[in-house]
mmCIF file of C-alpha atoms in Angstrom:
data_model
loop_
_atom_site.group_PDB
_atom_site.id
_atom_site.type_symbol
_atom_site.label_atom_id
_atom_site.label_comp_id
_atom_site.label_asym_id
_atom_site.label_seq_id
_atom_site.Cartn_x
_atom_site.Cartn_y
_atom_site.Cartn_z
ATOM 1 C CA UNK A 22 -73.632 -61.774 134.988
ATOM 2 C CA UNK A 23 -70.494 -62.530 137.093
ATOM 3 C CA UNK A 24 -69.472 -58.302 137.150
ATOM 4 C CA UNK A 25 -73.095 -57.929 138.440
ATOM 5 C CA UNK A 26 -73.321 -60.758 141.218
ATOM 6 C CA UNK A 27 -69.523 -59.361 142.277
ATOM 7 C CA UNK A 28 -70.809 -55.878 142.604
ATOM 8 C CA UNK A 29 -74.189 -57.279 144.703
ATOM 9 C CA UNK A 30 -71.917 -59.417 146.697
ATOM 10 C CA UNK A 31 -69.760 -56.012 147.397
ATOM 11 C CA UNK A 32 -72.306 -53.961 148.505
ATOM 12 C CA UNK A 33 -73.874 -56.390 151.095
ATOM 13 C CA UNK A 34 -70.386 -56.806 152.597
ATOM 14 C CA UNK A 35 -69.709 -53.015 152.390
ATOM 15 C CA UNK A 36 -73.233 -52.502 154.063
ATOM 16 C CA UNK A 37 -72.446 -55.229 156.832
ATOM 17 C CA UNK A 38 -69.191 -54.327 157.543
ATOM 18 C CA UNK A 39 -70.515 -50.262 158.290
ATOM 19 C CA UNK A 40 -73.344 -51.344 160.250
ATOM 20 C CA UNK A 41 -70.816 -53.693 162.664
ATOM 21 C CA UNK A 42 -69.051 -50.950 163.569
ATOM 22 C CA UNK A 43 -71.864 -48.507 164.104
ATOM 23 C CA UNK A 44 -73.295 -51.455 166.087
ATOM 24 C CA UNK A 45 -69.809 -51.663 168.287
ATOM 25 C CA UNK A 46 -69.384 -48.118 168.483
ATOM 26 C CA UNK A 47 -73.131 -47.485 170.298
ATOM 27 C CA UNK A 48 -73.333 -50.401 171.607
ATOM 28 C CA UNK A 49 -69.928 -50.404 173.501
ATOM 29 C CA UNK A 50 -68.740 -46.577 173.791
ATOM 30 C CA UNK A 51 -72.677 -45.138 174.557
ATOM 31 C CA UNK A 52 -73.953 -48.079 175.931
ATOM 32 C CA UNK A 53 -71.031 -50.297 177.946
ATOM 33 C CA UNK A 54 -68.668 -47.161 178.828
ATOM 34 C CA UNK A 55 -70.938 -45.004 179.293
ATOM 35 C CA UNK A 56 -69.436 -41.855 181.761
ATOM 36 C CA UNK A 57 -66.876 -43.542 182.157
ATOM 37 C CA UNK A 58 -62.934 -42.615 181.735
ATOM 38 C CA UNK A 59 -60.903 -45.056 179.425
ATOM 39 C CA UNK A 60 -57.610 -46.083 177.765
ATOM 40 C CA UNK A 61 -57.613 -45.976 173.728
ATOM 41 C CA UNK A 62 -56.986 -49.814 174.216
ATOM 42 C CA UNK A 63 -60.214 -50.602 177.005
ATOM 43 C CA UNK A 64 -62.324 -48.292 174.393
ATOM 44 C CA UNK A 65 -61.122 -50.558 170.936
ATOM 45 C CA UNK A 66 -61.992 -53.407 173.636
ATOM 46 C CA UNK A 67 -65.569 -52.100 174.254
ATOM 47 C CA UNK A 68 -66.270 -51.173 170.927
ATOM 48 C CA UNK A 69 -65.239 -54.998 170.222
ATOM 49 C CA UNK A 70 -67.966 -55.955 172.844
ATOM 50 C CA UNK A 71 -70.281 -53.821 171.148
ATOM 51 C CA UNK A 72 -69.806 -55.293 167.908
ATOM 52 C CA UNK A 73 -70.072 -59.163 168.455
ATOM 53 C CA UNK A 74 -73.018 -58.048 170.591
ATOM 54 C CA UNK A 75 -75.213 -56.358 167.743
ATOM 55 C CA UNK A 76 -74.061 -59.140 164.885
ATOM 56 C CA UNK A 77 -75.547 -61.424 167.892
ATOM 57 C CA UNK A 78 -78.993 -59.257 168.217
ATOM 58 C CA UNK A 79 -78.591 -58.754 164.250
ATOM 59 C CA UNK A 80 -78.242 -62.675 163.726
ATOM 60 C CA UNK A 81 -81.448 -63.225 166.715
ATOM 61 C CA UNK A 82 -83.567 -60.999 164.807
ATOM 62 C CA UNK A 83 -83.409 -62.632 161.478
ATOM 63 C CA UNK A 84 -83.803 -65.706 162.603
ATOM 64 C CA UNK A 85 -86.867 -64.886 163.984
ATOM 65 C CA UNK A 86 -88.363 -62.886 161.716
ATOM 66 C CA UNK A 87 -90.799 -64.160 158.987
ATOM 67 C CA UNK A 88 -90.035 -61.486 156.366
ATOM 68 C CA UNK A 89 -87.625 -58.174 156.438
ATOM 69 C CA UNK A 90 -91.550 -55.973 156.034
ATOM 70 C CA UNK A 91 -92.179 -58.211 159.598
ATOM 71 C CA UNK A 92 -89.217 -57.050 161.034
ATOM 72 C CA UNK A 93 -89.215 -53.597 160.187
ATOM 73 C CA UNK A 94 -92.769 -53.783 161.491
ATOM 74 C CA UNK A 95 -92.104 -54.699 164.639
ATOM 75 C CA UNK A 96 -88.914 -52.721 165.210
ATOM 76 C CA UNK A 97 -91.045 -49.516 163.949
ATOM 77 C CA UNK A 98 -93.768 -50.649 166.385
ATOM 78 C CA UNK A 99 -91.389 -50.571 169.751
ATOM 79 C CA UNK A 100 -88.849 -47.633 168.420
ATOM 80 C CA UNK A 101 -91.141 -45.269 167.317
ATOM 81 C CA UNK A 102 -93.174 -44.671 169.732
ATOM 82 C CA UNK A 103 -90.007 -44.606 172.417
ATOM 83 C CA UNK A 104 -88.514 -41.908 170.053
ATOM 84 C CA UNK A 105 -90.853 -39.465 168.531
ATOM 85 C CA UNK A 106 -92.180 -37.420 170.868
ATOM 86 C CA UNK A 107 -88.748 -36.586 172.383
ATOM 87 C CA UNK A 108 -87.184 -36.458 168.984
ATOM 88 C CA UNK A 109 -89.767 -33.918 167.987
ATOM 89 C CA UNK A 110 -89.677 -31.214 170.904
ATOM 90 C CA UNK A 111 -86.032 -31.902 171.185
ATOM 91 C CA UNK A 112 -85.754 -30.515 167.817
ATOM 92 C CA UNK A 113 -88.785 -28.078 167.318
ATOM 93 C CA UNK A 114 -89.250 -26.806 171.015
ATOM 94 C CA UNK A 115 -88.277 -23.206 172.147
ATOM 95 C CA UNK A 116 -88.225 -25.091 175.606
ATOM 96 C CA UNK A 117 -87.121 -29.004 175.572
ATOM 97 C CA UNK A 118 -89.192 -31.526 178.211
ATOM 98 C CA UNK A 119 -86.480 -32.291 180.939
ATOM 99 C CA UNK A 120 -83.876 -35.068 180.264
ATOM 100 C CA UNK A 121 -85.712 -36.742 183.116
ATOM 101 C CA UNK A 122 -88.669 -36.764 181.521
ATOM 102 C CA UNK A 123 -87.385 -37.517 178.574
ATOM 103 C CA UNK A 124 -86.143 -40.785 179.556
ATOM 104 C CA UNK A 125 -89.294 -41.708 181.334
ATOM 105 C CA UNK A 126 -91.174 -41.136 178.761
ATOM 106 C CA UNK A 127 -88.498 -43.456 176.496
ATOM 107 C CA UNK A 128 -88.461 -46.310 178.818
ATOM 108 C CA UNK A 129 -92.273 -46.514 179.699
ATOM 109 C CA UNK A 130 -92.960 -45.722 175.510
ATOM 110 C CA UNK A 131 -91.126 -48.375 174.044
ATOM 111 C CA UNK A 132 -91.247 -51.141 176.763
ATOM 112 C CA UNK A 133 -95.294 -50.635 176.940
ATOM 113 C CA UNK A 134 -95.227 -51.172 173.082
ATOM 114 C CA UNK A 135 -93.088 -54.062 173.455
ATOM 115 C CA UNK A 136 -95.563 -55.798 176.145
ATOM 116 C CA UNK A 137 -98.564 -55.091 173.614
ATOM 117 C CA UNK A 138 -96.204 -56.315 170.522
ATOM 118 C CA UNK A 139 -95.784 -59.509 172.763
ATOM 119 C CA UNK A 140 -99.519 -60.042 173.788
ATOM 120 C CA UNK A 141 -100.285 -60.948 170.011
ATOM 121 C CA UNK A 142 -98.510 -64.094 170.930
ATOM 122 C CA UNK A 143 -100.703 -64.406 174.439
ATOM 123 C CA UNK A 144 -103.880 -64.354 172.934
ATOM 124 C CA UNK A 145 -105.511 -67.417 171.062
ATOM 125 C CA UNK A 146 -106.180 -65.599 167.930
ATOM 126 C CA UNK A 147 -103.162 -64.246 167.765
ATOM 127 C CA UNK A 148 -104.062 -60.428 168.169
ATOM 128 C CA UNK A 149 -103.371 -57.485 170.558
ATOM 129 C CA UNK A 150 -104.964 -56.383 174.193
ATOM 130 C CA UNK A 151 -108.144 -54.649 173.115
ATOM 131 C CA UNK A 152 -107.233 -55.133 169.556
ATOM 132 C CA UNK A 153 -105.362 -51.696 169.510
ATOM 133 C CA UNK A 154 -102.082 -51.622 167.862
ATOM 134 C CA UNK A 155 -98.724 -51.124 169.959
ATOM 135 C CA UNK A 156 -97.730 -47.603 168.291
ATOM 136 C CA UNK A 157 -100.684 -46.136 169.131
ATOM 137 C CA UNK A 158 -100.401 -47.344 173.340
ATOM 138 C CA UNK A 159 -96.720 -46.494 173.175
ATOM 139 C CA UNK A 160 -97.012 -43.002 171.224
ATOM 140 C CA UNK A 161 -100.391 -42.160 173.857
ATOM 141 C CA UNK A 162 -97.799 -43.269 176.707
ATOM 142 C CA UNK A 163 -95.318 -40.900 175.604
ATOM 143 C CA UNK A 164 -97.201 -37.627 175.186
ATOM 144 C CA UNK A 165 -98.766 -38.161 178.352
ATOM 145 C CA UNK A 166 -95.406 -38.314 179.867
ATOM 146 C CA UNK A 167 -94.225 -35.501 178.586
ATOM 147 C CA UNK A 168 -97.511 -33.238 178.687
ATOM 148 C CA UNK A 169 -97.473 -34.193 182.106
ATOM 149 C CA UNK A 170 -93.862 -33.192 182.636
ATOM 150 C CA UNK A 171 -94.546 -29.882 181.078
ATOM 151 C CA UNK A 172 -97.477 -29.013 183.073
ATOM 152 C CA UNK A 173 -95.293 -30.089 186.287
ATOM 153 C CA UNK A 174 -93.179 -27.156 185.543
#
């Protein structure tokens, strides 16, 4: 029993201990230095950064979250929307959207999915505007962004 609980042990501190630095390296060499020139020693500095601040947003999310299947629900609910549209053409598209509209489409995506995530917890009965799901407002949000993008052009 001991070899067992040694090996579980292991592989939760393996699996913390990759995700902290993918966390530090997105979070502080896409995010924080972001076209910007540095020193080897101001990039180990922002990656860091980056690190303390996803075990932060890590450490915030669990604490808030009833149950992992609530948390991946609501991550899926924002993210998914904000990335699979772009994701998609990006990949399978003899002619990608624009990186404008691309990013349009990302930001107005996830952060209307977010706003109907959050109006569960405005409404007395606890559930969303119109009783539509946020996936569905995000994903409609992106593909008009981007349809309209491509009929633009």
């Amino acid at each position: 029993f001991g070899l067992f609980l040694a090996a579980l042990i292991a592989t939760v501190a393996s699996t913390i201990d990759s995700y902290t630095f993918i966390a530090g390296a997105a979070l502080g060499r896409d995010v924080l230095s972001r076209g910007k020139e540095q020193t080897p020693s101001e990039g180990f500095r922002l990656l860091k950064i980056g690190a303390v601040l996803g075990i932060l947003c890590a450490l915030a999310l669990a604490w808030f979250s009833e149950s992992v299947i609530s948390l991946w629900y609501a991550i899926g609910s924002v993210t998914a929307p904000a990335l699979l549209f772009p994701a998609l053409l990006a990949w399978f598209s003899k002619k990608p959207p624009k990186e404008n509209a691309v990013l349009v489409s990302m930001l107005l995506a996830g952060g209307m999915a977010l706003l109907w995530r959050m109006s569960g917890f405005w409404t007395a009965d606890g559930s969303y505007w119109l009783g539509i799901e946020p996936i569905f407002v995000g994903l409609g949000i992106s593909a008009a962004v981007i349809w309209g993008s491509k009929i633009k052009n």
